[in-house]
Short mmCIF file of C-alpha atoms in Angstrom, two decimals:
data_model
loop_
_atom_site.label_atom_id
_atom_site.label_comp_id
_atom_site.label_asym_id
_atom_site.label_seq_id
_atom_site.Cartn_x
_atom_site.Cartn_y
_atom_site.Cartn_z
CA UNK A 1 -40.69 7.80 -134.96
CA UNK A 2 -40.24 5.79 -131.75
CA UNK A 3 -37.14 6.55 -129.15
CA UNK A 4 -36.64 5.04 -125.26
CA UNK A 5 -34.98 6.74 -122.68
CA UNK A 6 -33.07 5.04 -119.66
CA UNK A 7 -32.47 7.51 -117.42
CA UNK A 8 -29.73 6.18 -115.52
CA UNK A 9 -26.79 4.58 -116.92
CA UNK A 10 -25.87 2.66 -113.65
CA UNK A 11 -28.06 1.82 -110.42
CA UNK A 12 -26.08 1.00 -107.35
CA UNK A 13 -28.17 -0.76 -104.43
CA UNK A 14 -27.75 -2.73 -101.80
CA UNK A 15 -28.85 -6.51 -101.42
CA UNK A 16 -32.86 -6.91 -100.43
CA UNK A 17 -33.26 -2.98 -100.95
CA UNK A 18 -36.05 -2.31 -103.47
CA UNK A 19 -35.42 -0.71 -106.61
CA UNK A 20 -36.36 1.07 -110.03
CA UNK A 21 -35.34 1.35 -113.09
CA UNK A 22 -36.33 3.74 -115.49
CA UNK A 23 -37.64 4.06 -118.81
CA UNK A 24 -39.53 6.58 -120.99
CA UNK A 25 -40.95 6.30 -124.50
CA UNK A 26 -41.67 8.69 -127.22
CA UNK A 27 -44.55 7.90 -129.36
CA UNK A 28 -48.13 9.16 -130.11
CA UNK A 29 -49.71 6.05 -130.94
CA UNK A 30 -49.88 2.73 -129.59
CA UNK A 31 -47.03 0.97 -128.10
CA UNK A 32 -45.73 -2.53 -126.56
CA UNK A 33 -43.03 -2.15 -124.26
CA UNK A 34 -40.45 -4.82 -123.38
CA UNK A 35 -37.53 -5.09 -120.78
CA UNK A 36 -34.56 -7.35 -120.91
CA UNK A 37 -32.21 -8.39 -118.73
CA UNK A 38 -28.39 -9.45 -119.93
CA UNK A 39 -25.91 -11.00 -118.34
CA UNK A 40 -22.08 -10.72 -118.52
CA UNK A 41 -20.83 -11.45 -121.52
CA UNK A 42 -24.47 -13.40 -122.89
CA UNK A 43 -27.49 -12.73 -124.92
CA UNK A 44 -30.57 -10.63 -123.52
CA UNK A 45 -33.64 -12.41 -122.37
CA UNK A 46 -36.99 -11.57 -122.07
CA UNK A 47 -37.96 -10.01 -118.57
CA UNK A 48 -41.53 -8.72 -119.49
CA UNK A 49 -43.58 -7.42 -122.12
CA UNK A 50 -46.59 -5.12 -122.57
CA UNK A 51 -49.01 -5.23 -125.39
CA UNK A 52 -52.32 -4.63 -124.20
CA UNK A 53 -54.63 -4.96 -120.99
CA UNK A 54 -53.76 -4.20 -117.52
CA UNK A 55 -50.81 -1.59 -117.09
CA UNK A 56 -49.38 -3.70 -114.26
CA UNK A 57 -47.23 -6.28 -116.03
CA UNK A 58 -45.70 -9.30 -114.11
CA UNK A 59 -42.48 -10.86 -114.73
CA UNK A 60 -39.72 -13.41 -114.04
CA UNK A 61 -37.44 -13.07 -111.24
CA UNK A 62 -39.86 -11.05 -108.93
CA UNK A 63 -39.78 -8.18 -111.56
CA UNK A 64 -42.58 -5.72 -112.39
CA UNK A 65 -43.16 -3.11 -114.55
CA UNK A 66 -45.89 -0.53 -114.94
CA UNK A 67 -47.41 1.21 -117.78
CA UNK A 68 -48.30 4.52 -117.77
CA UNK A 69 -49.49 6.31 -121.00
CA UNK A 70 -50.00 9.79 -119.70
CA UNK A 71 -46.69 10.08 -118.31
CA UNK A 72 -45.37 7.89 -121.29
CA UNK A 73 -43.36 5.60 -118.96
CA UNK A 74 -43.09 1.89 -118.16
CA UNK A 75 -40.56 1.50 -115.35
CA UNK A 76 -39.07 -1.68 -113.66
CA UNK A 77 -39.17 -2.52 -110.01
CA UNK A 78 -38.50 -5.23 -107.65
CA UNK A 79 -39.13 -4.87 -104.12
CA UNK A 80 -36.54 -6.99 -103.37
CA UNK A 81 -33.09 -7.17 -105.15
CA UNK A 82 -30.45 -10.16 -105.25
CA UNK A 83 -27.15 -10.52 -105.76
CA UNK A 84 -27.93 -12.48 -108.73
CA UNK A 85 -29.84 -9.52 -110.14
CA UNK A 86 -27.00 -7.57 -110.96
CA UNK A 87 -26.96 -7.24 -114.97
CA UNK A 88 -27.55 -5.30 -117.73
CA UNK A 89 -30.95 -4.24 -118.11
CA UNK A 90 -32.69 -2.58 -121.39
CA UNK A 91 -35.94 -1.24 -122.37
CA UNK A 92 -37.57 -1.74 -125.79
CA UNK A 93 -40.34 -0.06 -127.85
CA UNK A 94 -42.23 -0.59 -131.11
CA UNK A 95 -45.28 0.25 -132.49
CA UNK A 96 -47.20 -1.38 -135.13
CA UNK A 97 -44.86 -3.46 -137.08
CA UNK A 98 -41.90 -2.09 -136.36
CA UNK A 99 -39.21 -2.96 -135.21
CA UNK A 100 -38.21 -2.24 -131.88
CA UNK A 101 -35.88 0.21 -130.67
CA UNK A 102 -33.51 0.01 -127.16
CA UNK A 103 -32.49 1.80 -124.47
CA UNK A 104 -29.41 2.56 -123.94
CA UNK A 105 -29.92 0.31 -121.03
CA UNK A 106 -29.04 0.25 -117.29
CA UNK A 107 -26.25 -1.68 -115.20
CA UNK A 108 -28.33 -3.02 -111.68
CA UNK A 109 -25.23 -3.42 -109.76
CA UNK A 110 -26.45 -5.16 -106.19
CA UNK A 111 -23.83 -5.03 -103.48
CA UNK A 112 -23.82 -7.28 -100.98
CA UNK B 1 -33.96 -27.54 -127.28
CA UNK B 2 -34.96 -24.92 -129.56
CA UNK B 3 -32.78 -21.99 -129.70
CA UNK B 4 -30.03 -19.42 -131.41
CA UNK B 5 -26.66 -20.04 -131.82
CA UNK B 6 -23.82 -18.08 -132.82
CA UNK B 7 -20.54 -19.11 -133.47
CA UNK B 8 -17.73 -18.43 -132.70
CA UNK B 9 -18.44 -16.57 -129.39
CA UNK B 10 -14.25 -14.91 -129.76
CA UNK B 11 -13.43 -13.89 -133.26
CA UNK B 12 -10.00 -12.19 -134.38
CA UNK B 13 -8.91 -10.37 -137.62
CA UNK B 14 -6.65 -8.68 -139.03
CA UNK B 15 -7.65 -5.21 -140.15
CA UNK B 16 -8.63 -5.31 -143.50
CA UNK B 17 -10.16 -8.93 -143.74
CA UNK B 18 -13.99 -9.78 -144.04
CA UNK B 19 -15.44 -11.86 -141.68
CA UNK B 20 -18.56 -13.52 -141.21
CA UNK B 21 -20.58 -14.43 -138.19
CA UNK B 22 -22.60 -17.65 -137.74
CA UNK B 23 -26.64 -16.88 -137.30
CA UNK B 24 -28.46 -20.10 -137.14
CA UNK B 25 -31.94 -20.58 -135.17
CA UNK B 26 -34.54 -23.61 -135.08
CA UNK B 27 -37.38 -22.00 -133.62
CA UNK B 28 -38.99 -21.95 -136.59
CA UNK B 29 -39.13 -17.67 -136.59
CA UNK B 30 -39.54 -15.72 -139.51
CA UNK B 31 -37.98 -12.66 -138.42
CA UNK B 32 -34.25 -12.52 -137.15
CA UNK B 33 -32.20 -9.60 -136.88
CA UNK B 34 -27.99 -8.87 -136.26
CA UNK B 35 -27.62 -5.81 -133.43
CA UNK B 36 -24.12 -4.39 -132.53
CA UNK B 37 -23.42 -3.13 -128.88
CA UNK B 38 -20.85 -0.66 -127.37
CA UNK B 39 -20.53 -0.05 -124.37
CA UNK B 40 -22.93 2.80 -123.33
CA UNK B 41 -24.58 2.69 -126.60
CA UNK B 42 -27.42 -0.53 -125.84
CA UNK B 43 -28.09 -2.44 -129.16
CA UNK B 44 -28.01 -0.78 -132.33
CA UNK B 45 -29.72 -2.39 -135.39
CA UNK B 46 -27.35 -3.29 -138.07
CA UNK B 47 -30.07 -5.30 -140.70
CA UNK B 48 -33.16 -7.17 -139.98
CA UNK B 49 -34.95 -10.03 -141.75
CA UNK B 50 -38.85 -10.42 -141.92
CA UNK B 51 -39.04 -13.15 -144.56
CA UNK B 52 -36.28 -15.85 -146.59
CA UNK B 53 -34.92 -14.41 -149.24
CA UNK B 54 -35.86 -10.54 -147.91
CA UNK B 55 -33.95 -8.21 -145.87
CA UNK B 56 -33.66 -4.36 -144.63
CA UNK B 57 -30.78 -1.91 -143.48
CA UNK B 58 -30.86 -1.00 -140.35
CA UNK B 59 -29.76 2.07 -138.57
CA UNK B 60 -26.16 0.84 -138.79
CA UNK B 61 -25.79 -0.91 -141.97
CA UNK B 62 -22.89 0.90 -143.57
CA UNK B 63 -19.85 -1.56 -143.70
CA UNK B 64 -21.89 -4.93 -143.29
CA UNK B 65 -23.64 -7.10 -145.81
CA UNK B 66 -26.26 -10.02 -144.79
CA UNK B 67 -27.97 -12.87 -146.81
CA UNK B 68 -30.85 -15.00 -145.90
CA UNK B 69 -31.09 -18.01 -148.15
CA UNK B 70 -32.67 -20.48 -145.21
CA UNK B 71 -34.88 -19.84 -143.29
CA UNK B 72 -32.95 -20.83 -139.81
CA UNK B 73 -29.63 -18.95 -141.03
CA UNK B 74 -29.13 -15.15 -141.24
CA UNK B 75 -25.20 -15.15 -141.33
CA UNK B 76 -23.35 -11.70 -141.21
CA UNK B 77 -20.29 -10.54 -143.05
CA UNK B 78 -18.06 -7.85 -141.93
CA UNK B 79 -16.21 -6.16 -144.52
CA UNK B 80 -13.49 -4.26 -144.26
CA UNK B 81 -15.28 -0.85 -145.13
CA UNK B 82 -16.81 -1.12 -141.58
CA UNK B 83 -14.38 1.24 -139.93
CA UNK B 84 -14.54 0.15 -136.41
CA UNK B 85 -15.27 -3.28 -136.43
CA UNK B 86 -14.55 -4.54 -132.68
CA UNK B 87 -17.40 -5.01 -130.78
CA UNK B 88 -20.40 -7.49 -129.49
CA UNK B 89 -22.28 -8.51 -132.01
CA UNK B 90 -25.78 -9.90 -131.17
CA UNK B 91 -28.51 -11.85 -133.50
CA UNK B 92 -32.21 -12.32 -132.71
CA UNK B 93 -35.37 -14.22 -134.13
CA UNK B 94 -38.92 -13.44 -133.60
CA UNK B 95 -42.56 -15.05 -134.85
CA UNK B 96 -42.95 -12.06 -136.62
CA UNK B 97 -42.47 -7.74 -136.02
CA UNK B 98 -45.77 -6.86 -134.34
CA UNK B 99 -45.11 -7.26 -130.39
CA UNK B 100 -43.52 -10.51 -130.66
CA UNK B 101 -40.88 -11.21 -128.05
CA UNK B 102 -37.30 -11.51 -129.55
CA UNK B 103 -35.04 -14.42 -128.75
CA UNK B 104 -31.13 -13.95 -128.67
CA UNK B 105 -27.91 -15.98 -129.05
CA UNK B 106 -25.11 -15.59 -127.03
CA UNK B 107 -23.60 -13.35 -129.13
CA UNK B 108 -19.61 -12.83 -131.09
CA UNK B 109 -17.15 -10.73 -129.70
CA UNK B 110 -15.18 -9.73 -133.06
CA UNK B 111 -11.54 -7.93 -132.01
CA UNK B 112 -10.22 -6.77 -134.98
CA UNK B 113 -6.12 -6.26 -134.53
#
């Protein structure tokens, strides 16, 4: 079986403050790892993925992630948060072939 | 462009009534998928689609029936055994299962008065 936890339902930070958002897995085999970002009221869209290679993983909008199997984590940061950043944000895991299950994702809310 | 669409993005029925929700992608994608989110409760799987003609219950399925005759359209019906029907309904399309990144449409918000 495959679960994701998101620690924190809601994130408060201020505008250019750095900031993380968690996420833990629960697997014993191999995993990718996604996050998504979603807007008000709109579909999600890919932030970043991780499937295999270097546990640093780049994405859009200035967002990284980082993949840690011992502590079976991959957590989100940005050094550097926007107003525009403020969303919903959800982690994702499968394994294999599966299909893959979500967080119970995160609200970024950036305050000016 | 390529893309999902759903339609309509406001839907309203009377208790009691089915409904069905528009699906309808031209990526080319073999896999698409219907998720309904609460508030609080992220996206919960409600049936999934790997193949035309082929599909699987999800963790949610109770109350909703799916059919996938094309390969671009995965249309969802609500029936009326689904006993709380209001909420955000989401559908997704992927290359395939393994890894592959899923694309969504803008999603249905179904009020049921």
């Amino acid at each position: 079986a495959q679960s994701v936890t998101q620690l924190d339902s809601q994130v408060p930070v201020f505008e250019e403050a750095p900031v993380e958002l968690r996420c833990n897995y629960s697997s014993s085999v191999s995993v990718y790892l996604f996050w998504y970002v979603q807007y008000p009221n709109q579909g999600l869209q890919l932030l970043l993925k991780y499937l295999s290679g270097s546990t640093l993983v780049k994405g859009i909008n200035g967002f990284e992630a980082e993949f840690n199997k011992s502590q079976t984590s991959f957590h989100l940061r940005k050094p550097s948060v926007h107003i525009s950043d403020t969303a919903e944000y959800f982690c994702a895991v499968s394994r294999g072939s599966y299909i893959p299950t979500f967080g119970r994702g995160t609200s970024l809310i950036v305050h000016p | 462009d390529g893309g999902i669409t759903q339609s309509p993005k406001y839907l309203f029925r009377k208790e009691g009534q089915n409904v069905t929700l528009s699906c309808e992608q031209n990526l080319n994608h073999d896999a698409m998928y219907w998720y309904r989110q609460d508030p609080g409760q992220g996206l919960r799987l409600i049936y999934y689609s790997q193949i035309v003609n082929d599909f699987q219950k999800g963790d949610i399925a109770e109350g909703y029936s799916v059919s996938r005759e094309k390969k671009e359209s995965f249309p969802l019906t609500v029936t009326s055994a689904q006993k709380n029907p209001t909420a955000f309904y989401l559908c997704a399309s992927s290359i395939g299962t393994s890894g592959d990144t899923q694309y969504f449409g803008p999603g249905t918000r179904l009020t049921v008065l």
